[in-house]
Coordinates of C-alpha atoms in Angstrom, one line a residue:
M1 CA 115.4 121.2 62.7
E2 CA 115.0 119.8 66.2
A3 CA 117.4 117.0 67.2
T4 CA 116.7 116.0 70.7
P5 CA 116.0 112.9 72.8
S6 CA 112.2 112.6 73.3
T7 CA 110.6 112.7 76.7
A8 CA 111.1 109.5 78.7
P9 CA 108.3 107.1 78.4
S10 CA 105.8 107.0 81.3
T11 CA 106.8 104.5 84.0
R12 CA 103.3 103.1 84.9
S13 CA 104.4 100.4 87.4
R14 CA 107.3 99.2 85.2
P15 CA 110.5 98.0 87.1
E16 CA 113.1 100.7 87.6
S17 CA 115.4 99.0 85.1
R18 CA 112.8 99.6 82.4
R19 CA 112.5 103.4 82.7
R20 CA 115.6 104.6 80.9
C21 CA 115.1 103.6 77.2
L22 CA 115.5 106.9 75.4
P23 CA 116.2 107.3 71.7
R24 CA 119.8 107.9 70.6
R25 CA 118.5 110.4 68.0
H26 CA 115.1 112.0 67.4
V27 CA 115.0 114.6 64.6
S28 CA 111.9 116.4 63.6
S29 CA 111.0 119.7 61.9
P30 CA 109.8 122.6 64.0
R31 CA 107.2 123.4 61.2
G32 CA 103.6 122.5 61.9
R33 CA 102.2 121.7 65.3
A34 CA 98.9 119.9 64.5
D35 CA 99.0 116.2 64.1
L36 CA 96.6 113.2 63.8
L37 CA 98.0 111.2 66.7
D38 CA 94.8 111.0 68.6
E39 CA 92.8 109.9 65.6
V40 CA 95.5 107.3 64.7
V41 CA 95.6 105.8 68.2
D42 CA 91.8 105.5 68.3
F43 CA 91.9 103.9 64.9
A44 CA 94.6 101.5 66.1
K45 CA 92.3 100.3 68.8
L46 CA 89.6 99.6 66.2
I47 CA 91.8 97.3 64.3
G48 CA 93.1 95.6 67.4
Y49 CA 96.5 97.2 67.7
G50 CA 97.8 98.8 70.9
V51 CA 100.1 101.8 70.8
G52 CA 103.0 101.9 73.3
D53 CA 104.3 105.1 74.7
W54 CA 107.4 105.1 72.4
Q55 CA 105.3 104.2 69.4
E56 CA 103.4 107.4 69.7
T57 CA 106.5 109.4 68.6
P58 CA 106.8 108.1 65.0
L59 CA 103.0 108.3 64.5
R60 CA 103.0 111.9 65.7
D61 CA 105.9 112.8 63.5
W62 CA 104.4 111.0 60.4
S63 CA 101.0 112.6 60.9
R64 CA 102.1 116.2 61.6
L65 CA 100.5 118.7 59.3
D66 CA 101.4 122.2 58.1
S67 CA 99.1 125.1 57.6
R68 CA 98.0 123.8 54.2
G69 CA 97.1 120.4 55.6
K70 CA 100.1 118.7 54.0
W71 CA 102.6 116.4 55.7
V72 CA 105.4 118.3 57.4
H73 CA 107.7 115.2 57.2
R74 CA 107.8 113.8 53.7
R75 CA 110.8 111.6 54.5
C76 CA 110.5 109.5 57.6
G77 CA 113.0 107.1 59.1
L78 CA 112.6 104.7 62.0
S79 CA 115.6 102.6 63.2
V80 CA 115.0 100.2 66.0
P81 CA 116.4 96.8 67.1
R82 CA 114.9 93.5 66.1
Q83 CA 112.1 92.3 68.4
A84 CA 111.0 95.9 69.0
G85 CA 107.9 95.8 66.8
K86 CA 109.5 97.9 64.0
S87 CA 106.6 97.2 61.5
H88 CA 103.9 97.8 64.1
D89 CA 103.6 101.5 63.6
A90 CA 104.0 101.2 59.9
I91 CA 101.0 98.7 59.7
I92 CA 98.9 101.1 61.8
W93 CA 99.9 104.1 59.6
A94 CA 99.2 102.2 56.3
A95 CA 95.8 101.0 57.5
F96 CA 94.8 104.4 58.7
L97 CA 95.8 106.1 55.4
V98 CA 93.8 103.7 53.2
L99 CA 90.8 103.3 55.4
E100 CA 90.4 106.7 57.0
M101 CA 91.9 109.0 54.4
G102 CA 91.4 107.2 51.1
Y103 CA 95.1 107.3 50.3
S104 CA 96.9 105.0 47.9
V105 CA 99.8 103.2 49.7
L106 CA 102.5 100.9 48.5
W107 CA 104.0 98.5 51.0
T108 CA 107.3 97.1 49.8
D109 CA 109.7 94.5 51.3
H110 CA 113.1 93.2 50.1
N111 CA 111.9 89.7 49.2
Y112 CA 108.7 87.9 48.5
S113 CA 108.7 85.7 51.6
T114 CA 108.7 88.9 53.8
T115 CA 105.9 90.4 51.6
C116 CA 103.8 87.3 52.2
E117 CA 104.4 87.6 56.0
M118 CA 103.3 91.2 56.0
L119 CA 100.3 90.5 53.8
A120 CA 99.2 87.8 56.3
R121 CA 99.2 90.5 59.0
F122 CA 97.1 92.9 56.9
R123 CA 94.7 90.0 56.1
K124 CA 94.0 89.7 59.9
I125 CA 92.8 93.4 59.7
F126 CA 90.9 93.6 56.4
G127 CA 90.1 89.9 55.8
K128 CA 91.2 87.8 52.9
R129 CA 88.5 88.8 50.5
V130 CA 85.3 90.8 50.2
G131 CA 82.7 89.4 52.5
D132 CA 85.2 87.3 54.5
P133 CA 83.1 85.8 57.3
D134 CA 86.2 85.5 59.6
A135 CA 87.0 89.2 59.3
H136 CA 85.9 92.2 61.4
R137 CA 82.6 93.0 59.7
A138 CA 82.8 96.8 60.1
I139 CA 86.2 96.8 58.5
N140 CA 85.7 94.2 55.9
R141 CA 82.6 95.8 54.5
R142 CA 84.8 98.7 53.5
V143 CA 86.9 96.5 51.3
S144 CA 85.7 96.7 47.7
D145 CA 88.3 94.4 46.1
A146 CA 91.1 92.1 47.3
K147 CA 93.5 90.6 44.8
S148 CA 95.6 87.6 45.9
K149 CA 97.4 86.6 42.7
T150 CA 101.1 86.1 43.4
A151 CA 103.1 89.4 43.1
Q152 CA 99.9 91.3 42.4
E153 CA 98.4 91.3 45.9
S154 CA 96.4 94.4 46.7
Y155 CA 93.3 95.9 48.4
E156 CA 90.9 98.5 47.2
F157 CA 88.5 100.2 49.5
A158 CA 85.1 101.9 49.1
N159 CA 86.5 105.3 49.9
G160 CA 89.0 105.1 47.0
G161 CA 91.9 104.0 49.2
V162 CA 94.4 101.4 47.7
L163 CA 97.0 99.3 49.4
C164 CA 99.4 97.4 47.1
F165 CA 102.2 95.0 48.1
S166 CA 105.4 94.8 46.1
T167 CA 108.7 93.0 46.4
R168 CA 111.4 95.5 45.4
T169 CA 112.9 95.2 41.9
D170 CA 114.2 97.5 39.2
S171 CA 110.8 97.6 37.5
A172 CA 108.4 97.2 40.4
S173 CA 105.2 99.1 40.2
L174 CA 106.2 101.2 37.2
G175 CA 103.1 103.0 35.8
Y176 CA 101.4 103.3 39.2
S177 CA 101.0 106.4 41.4
F178 CA 101.0 106.3 45.2
D179 CA 100.5 108.9 47.9
V180 CA 102.7 107.0 50.4
I181 CA 105.5 104.4 50.0
I182 CA 106.4 102.4 53.1
Y183 CA 109.8 100.8 52.8
D184 CA 109.8 97.9 55.2
E185 CA 113.2 96.2 55.7
A186 CA 114.7 99.6 54.7
Q187 CA 118.2 98.5 55.5
L188 CA 118.2 96.5 52.3
L189 CA 117.0 99.2 50.0
T190 CA 119.3 99.9 47.1
K191 CA 119.8 103.0 44.9
S192 CA 118.3 101.4 41.8
Q193 CA 115.2 100.2 43.7
A194 CA 114.6 103.7 45.2
Q195 CA 115.1 105.2 41.7
T196 CA 112.3 103.0 40.4
L197 CA 109.8 103.4 43.2
N198 CA 110.2 107.0 44.5
P199 CA 109.0 108.6 41.3
T200 CA 105.7 106.8 41.6
T201 CA 104.8 109.5 44.2
T202 CA 105.5 112.4 41.8
H203 CA 101.8 112.4 40.7
A204 CA 100.4 111.3 44.0
P205 CA 96.6 111.3 43.8
H206 CA 96.2 113.5 46.9
K207 CA 99.3 115.6 46.1
N208 CA 100.6 114.9 49.5
S209 CA 103.4 112.3 49.1
Q210 CA 105.4 110.7 51.9
L211 CA 108.2 108.1 52.0
V212 CA 108.4 106.0 55.2
Y213 CA 111.6 104.0 55.9
V214 CA 111.5 101.4 58.6
G215 CA 114.4 99.1 59.5
T216 CA 117.3 98.0 61.6
P217 CA 120.9 99.1 61.2
T218 CA 122.5 98.3 57.8
R219 CA 124.7 95.2 58.3
A220 CA 128.4 95.0 57.7
G221 CA 129.1 94.2 54.0
C222 CA 125.7 95.1 52.8
A223 CA 125.7 97.2 49.6
A224 CA 122.3 98.8 50.2
D225 CA 122.7 102.5 51.0
R226 CA 119.4 104.4 51.0
F227 CA 118.6 103.9 54.7
K228 CA 122.2 104.5 55.7
E229 CA 122.3 107.8 53.8
L230 CA 119.0 109.0 55.3
R231 CA 120.5 108.3 58.7
E232 CA 123.7 110.2 57.9
E233 CA 121.6 113.2 57.0
A234 CA 119.7 112.9 60.3
W235 CA 122.9 112.8 62.3
G236 CA 124.4 115.7 60.3
D237 CA 124.5 119.4 61.2
E238 CA 121.7 120.4 58.9
P239 CA 119.0 117.7 58.3
G240 CA 116.4 118.7 55.8
D241 CA 113.3 120.2 57.4
D242 CA 111.1 117.7 55.4
M243 CA 112.5 114.7 57.3
C244 CA 112.1 113.1 60.7
W245 CA 114.2 110.3 62.2
L246 CA 113.8 108.2 65.3
E247 CA 116.5 105.8 66.4
Y248 CA 116.9 103.5 69.3
G249 CA 120.1 101.6 70.0
V250 CA 123.6 101.6 71.6
D251 CA 126.7 103.5 70.6
E252 CA 129.1 100.6 71.0
V253 CA 129.1 96.9 70.6
G254 CA 130.2 96.3 74.3
D255 CA 128.9 93.1 75.8
P256 CA 125.8 92.2 73.8
L257 CA 124.9 89.4 76.2
D258 CA 124.5 91.9 79.1
E259 CA 120.7 91.8 79.4
S260 CA 120.6 95.1 81.2
R261 CA 121.7 96.8 78.0
W262 CA 118.8 95.3 76.1
Y263 CA 116.4 97.4 78.1
L264 CA 118.3 100.5 77.2
A265 CA 118.2 99.8 73.5
N266 CA 114.8 98.2 72.9
P267 CA 111.9 100.5 73.8
S268 CA 109.3 97.7 73.4
L269 CA 111.2 95.6 75.9
A270 CA 111.5 98.5 78.3
E271 CA 107.8 99.1 78.1
G272 CA 106.9 95.4 78.5
L273 CA 105.5 95.2 75.0
V274 CA 107.7 92.2 74.2
E275 CA 109.0 89.4 76.4
V276 CA 112.7 89.2 77.3
E277 CA 112.6 85.5 76.7
D278 CA 111.9 86.1 73.0
V279 CA 114.8 88.5 72.7
R280 CA 117.0 86.0 74.6
T281 CA 116.1 83.2 72.2
G282 CA 117.1 85.3 69.2
V283 CA 120.4 86.5 70.9
M284 CA 121.4 83.0 71.9
G285 CA 120.9 81.8 68.4
M286 CA 123.6 84.2 67.2
K287 CA 126.0 83.7 70.2
G288 CA 129.6 84.1 69.1
D289 CA 129.0 86.9 66.7
D290 CA 129.0 90.0 68.9
L291 CA 128.8 92.5 66.1
A292 CA 125.7 90.8 64.5
I293 CA 124.0 90.6 67.9
A294 CA 124.7 94.3 68.6
Q295 CA 123.4 95.3 65.2
E296 CA 120.2 93.2 65.3
Y297 CA 119.2 93.3 68.9
L298 CA 120.9 96.4 70.3
G299 CA 120.4 98.7 67.2
Y300 CA 124.2 99.3 66.8
W301 CA 125.2 101.2 63.7
L302 CA 128.6 100.8 62.2
P303 CA 130.7 104.0 62.2
P304 CA 130.7 105.9 58.9
S305 CA 134.4 105.3 58.6
V306 CA 133.8 101.5 58.2
Q307 CA 133.7 100.9 54.4
T308 CA 131.0 98.7 52.9
E309 CA 132.4 95.6 51.3
S310 CA 131.8 95.5 47.5
P311 CA 129.4 92.8 46.2
L312 CA 131.0 89.8 44.4
I313 CA 128.7 89.9 41.3
G314 CA 127.0 93.3 41.7
E315 CA 123.9 94.8 40.2
D316 CA 125.2 95.9 36.8
L317 CA 126.9 92.5 36.0
W318 CA 123.9 90.5 37.1
R319 CA 121.5 92.7 35.0
S320 CA 123.6 91.9 31.9
T321 CA 122.5 88.3 32.2
L322 CA 118.8 89.1 32.3
I323 CA 116.5 87.8 29.5
P324 CA 112.7 88.3 29.1
Q325 CA 110.3 85.6 30.1
D326 CA 109.3 84.8 26.6
A327 CA 112.9 84.1 25.6
V328 CA 113.1 81.1 28.0
P329 CA 112.8 77.7 26.1
A330 CA 109.8 75.7 26.9
R331 CA 111.9 72.6 27.8
F332 CA 115.5 71.8 28.5
A333 CA 117.6 68.7 28.1
K334 CA 119.0 68.8 31.6
L335 CA 117.9 70.2 34.9
A336 CA 119.3 70.4 38.4
Y337 CA 118.0 71.9 41.6
G338 CA 119.9 73.7 44.4
V339 CA 118.6 74.0 47.9
K340 CA 120.3 76.4 50.5
F341 CA 119.2 76.8 54.1
S342 CA 120.2 80.2 55.5
S343 CA 122.9 80.3 58.1
D344 CA 120.4 81.2 60.8
G345 CA 118.0 78.5 59.7
G346 CA 115.2 81.0 59.2
S347 CA 114.8 80.6 55.4
V348 CA 115.3 78.2 52.6
A349 CA 115.8 79.0 48.9
L350 CA 115.3 76.6 46.0
A351 CA 117.0 77.4 42.6
V352 CA 116.8 75.6 39.3
A353 CA 119.6 75.4 36.7
A354 CA 118.7 74.3 33.2
S355 CA 120.7 73.7 30.1
D356 CA 120.3 72.7 26.4
G357 CA 124.0 72.8 25.6
M358 CA 124.2 76.6 25.6
A359 CA 124.3 79.1 28.6
A360 CA 122.7 77.7 31.7
H361 CA 119.4 79.3 32.7
I362 CA 118.8 80.1 36.4
E363 CA 115.5 80.6 38.1
L364 CA 114.4 80.8 41.8
P365 CA 110.9 79.2 42.3
F366 CA 111.0 79.6 46.1
C367 CA 112.6 81.6 48.9
E368 CA 110.5 80.8 51.9
P369 CA 110.7 81.1 55.7
T370 CA 111.3 77.7 57.3
A371 CA 108.6 78.4 59.9
R372 CA 106.1 76.8 57.4
G373 CA 108.1 73.6 57.6
T374 CA 109.8 71.7 54.7
K375 CA 107.2 69.0 53.9
W376 CA 106.1 71.0 50.9
L377 CA 109.7 71.2 49.7
V378 CA 110.3 67.4 50.2
N379 CA 107.2 66.7 48.1
W380 CA 108.1 69.2 45.4
L381 CA 111.6 67.7 45.0
A382 CA 110.4 64.1 45.2
V383 CA 107.8 64.3 42.5
R384 CA 110.4 65.9 40.1
A385 CA 113.1 63.4 40.6
N386 CA 112.3 61.9 37.2
Q387 CA 113.0 65.3 35.6
A388 CA 116.2 66.6 37.2
C389 CA 119.6 65.0 37.3
S390 CA 120.2 66.0 40.9
V391 CA 119.3 68.2 43.9
V392 CA 122.3 69.7 45.8
V393 CA 121.3 70.5 49.4
D394 CA 123.5 72.6 51.7
G395 CA 123.1 74.4 55.1
K396 CA 123.8 73.4 58.6
S397 CA 120.2 73.8 59.7
G398 CA 117.6 71.7 57.8
A399 CA 119.8 70.2 55.1
G400 CA 120.3 66.8 56.8
S401 CA 116.7 66.3 57.6
L402 CA 115.6 67.2 54.1
C403 CA 118.0 64.7 52.5
D404 CA 116.9 62.0 54.9
R405 CA 113.2 62.5 54.1
L406 CA 113.9 62.4 50.4
Q407 CA 115.8 59.2 50.7
E408 CA 112.9 57.7 52.8
L409 CA 110.6 58.5 49.9
G410 CA 112.8 56.3 47.7
T411 CA 114.2 59.0 45.4
P412 CA 116.7 57.5 42.8
K413 CA 120.3 56.9 43.8
G414 CA 122.5 59.9 43.0
Y415 CA 119.6 62.3 42.9
V416 CA 120.3 63.8 46.4
I417 CA 123.7 65.3 46.9
R418 CA 125.2 66.8 50.1
P419 CA 128.2 69.0 48.9
T420 CA 131.6 68.9 50.6
T421 CA 133.3 72.1 51.6
D422 CA 135.3 72.0 48.4
Q423 CA 132.2 71.5 46.4
A424 CA 130.4 74.4 48.1
I425 CA 133.4 76.6 47.1
T426 CA 133.2 75.3 43.6
A427 CA 129.5 76.2 43.4
A428 CA 130.2 79.8 44.4
N429 CA 133.0 80.0 41.8
L430 CA 130.8 78.5 39.1
I431 CA 128.0 81.1 39.3
F432 CA 130.5 84.0 39.9
E433 CA 132.5 83.1 36.7
A434 CA 129.3 82.3 34.7
A435 CA 127.9 85.8 35.5
G436 CA 131.1 87.4 34.3
D437 CA 131.5 85.5 31.0
G438 CA 127.9 85.3 29.9
G439 CA 127.6 81.6 30.9
I440 CA 124.1 82.0 32.5
T441 CA 120.8 83.7 31.9
H442 CA 118.0 84.5 34.3
I443 CA 114.6 86.2 34.3
E444 CA 113.5 88.9 36.6
C445 CA 113.2 87.6 40.2
P446 CA 113.3 90.2 43.1
A447 CA 114.7 87.8 45.7
L448 CA 117.4 86.4 43.4
D449 CA 118.2 89.8 41.9
L450 CA 118.8 91.4 45.2
S451 CA 120.9 88.5 46.4
A452 CA 123.1 88.6 43.3
A453 CA 123.4 92.4 43.5
T454 CA 124.4 92.6 47.2
A455 CA 126.0 89.2 48.3
T456 CA 129.7 89.7 49.3
R457 CA 132.7 87.4 49.8
R458 CA 132.8 85.0 52.7
E459 CA 135.7 82.9 53.6
I460 CA 135.1 79.1 53.7
G461 CA 137.4 76.6 55.3
K462 CA 141.0 77.3 56.0
G463 CA 142.5 76.9 52.6
G464 CA 141.6 80.3 51.1
G465 CA 138.3 79.2 49.7
W466 CA 135.3 81.5 49.6
G467 CA 131.6 81.6 49.0
F468 CA 128.8 84.2 49.2
G469 CA 128.0 86.0 52.4
G470 CA 126.3 89.2 53.5
D471 CA 122.7 89.9 54.5
N472 CA 120.8 88.1 51.7
S473 CA 123.1 85.5 50.2
T474 CA 120.9 82.5 50.4
P475 CA 119.2 82.7 47.0
I476 CA 122.4 83.2 45.0
E477 CA 124.0 80.4 47.0
A478 CA 121.1 78.1 46.0
A479 CA 121.7 79.1 42.4
G480 CA 125.3 78.2 42.7
L481 CA 124.4 74.8 44.1
A482 CA 122.0 74.1 41.2
L483 CA 124.7 75.1 38.7
L484 CA 127.1 72.7 40.5
G485 CA 124.6 69.8 40.1
L486 CA 124.1 70.7 36.5
A487 CA 127.8 70.7 35.8
T488 CA 128.9 67.6 37.7
S489 CA 126.0 65.1 38.0
K490 CA 126.2 62.2 35.5
R491 CA 122.7 61.0 36.3
N492 CA 120.3 61.4 33.3
P493 CA 116.5 61.0 33.8
K494 CA 116.4 60.8 29.9
R495 CA 113.5 63.2 29.4
K496 CA 113.2 66.8 28.6
A497 CA 111.8 68.8 31.4
R498 CA 110.3 72.2 32.2
V499 CA 112.1 74.5 34.6
T500 CA 109.4 74.3 37.2

């Protein structure tokens, strides 16, 4: 194996401060010297994507061929800071594989809202449907089918290529075979998800399988381990000769507000592919949490000696509360909703808790980015005020505005609840205890399942109280709030209602 810094990017009139962004680690196999980089770069221009100097390295590694015309690198890792265009190369590679090589590709994210975001980017390339008048005609004419049904989104192409989108879950895409799997948001990939998806390449149609992992450093307290373990192998003494790894970032937290360090860690910033103002906005939004800023925007990985905090509920316990869709009653005597805005204000989750006197049933109809606004959420909750006893809304960013708008619409007194700190603590305890004693059921839901499997303990207040924390806690927090409303609200709309 070769483990060396790559050649410094060309300087093409960039300021002196932008010439020194070298990867911390670049591992690639010495096998095979031919690659498809030129073809991929030309293709990228066709679909409207530029390729920066540093972005050529992963594309060269991923497309390197051996003497049989097979991929040299079957396991490919790319770790870069946020705002570095980490999905850019992966989108180019996926589009090239399906359009130019006729490969079957699975694109998988950690929750459905991210899947929708990536699907929107591919729709700008291929179009939304066959014969889309707004799409690039030469590309869209090669699309033979485009499915848009929720959780079944996919493209089929005239050359036999297939691109499917899937949110990761324990049963995702079983029964399908793919040549290449692209794990976007790889830092959130768990062992059970990998065990489900990786075997779908065993009978790859072209007998030339590849796994591409693209992400940022695994955060403190996150139970996901696949990306971290791939990195540990890349940094070890004997990386497998079937893998490549490219990593940009810093080796210590240091001063994350020192902008000169940003250029040393973020290759897209160093090459002028992103604007420093955009990075600055994100960093300032996290000011006060140096470790989080260093991990997200400086690509800082925690030392191996730092132990990952165990999840509160965990995957096995949460799976024990799973029931099939057809076992869910058609109607319930009592419903409550829980709405949680994420700590960074970037997403909002809506959960439903329902009961007929037995175990409470939990579902998660929505987990969406707040970039689309909250008018849809206001309307959804307002029209269902005659079905549910309450909606419990929490989160520093967005919760107050949502409650005000619901009250302006004249929702019934007692329907909208803003929990106190003590009530938020109670909500977390309710769902934690219910999961442990069989007090809840749920159906399969990738966003909620991942949240319950990985959310860790977070201190709340100064009295020893706790709630859920970690990388993806918002959905399970919303479920706890819904359970709180179900258990404490005395309001009764006096009609049986459906979950959604």
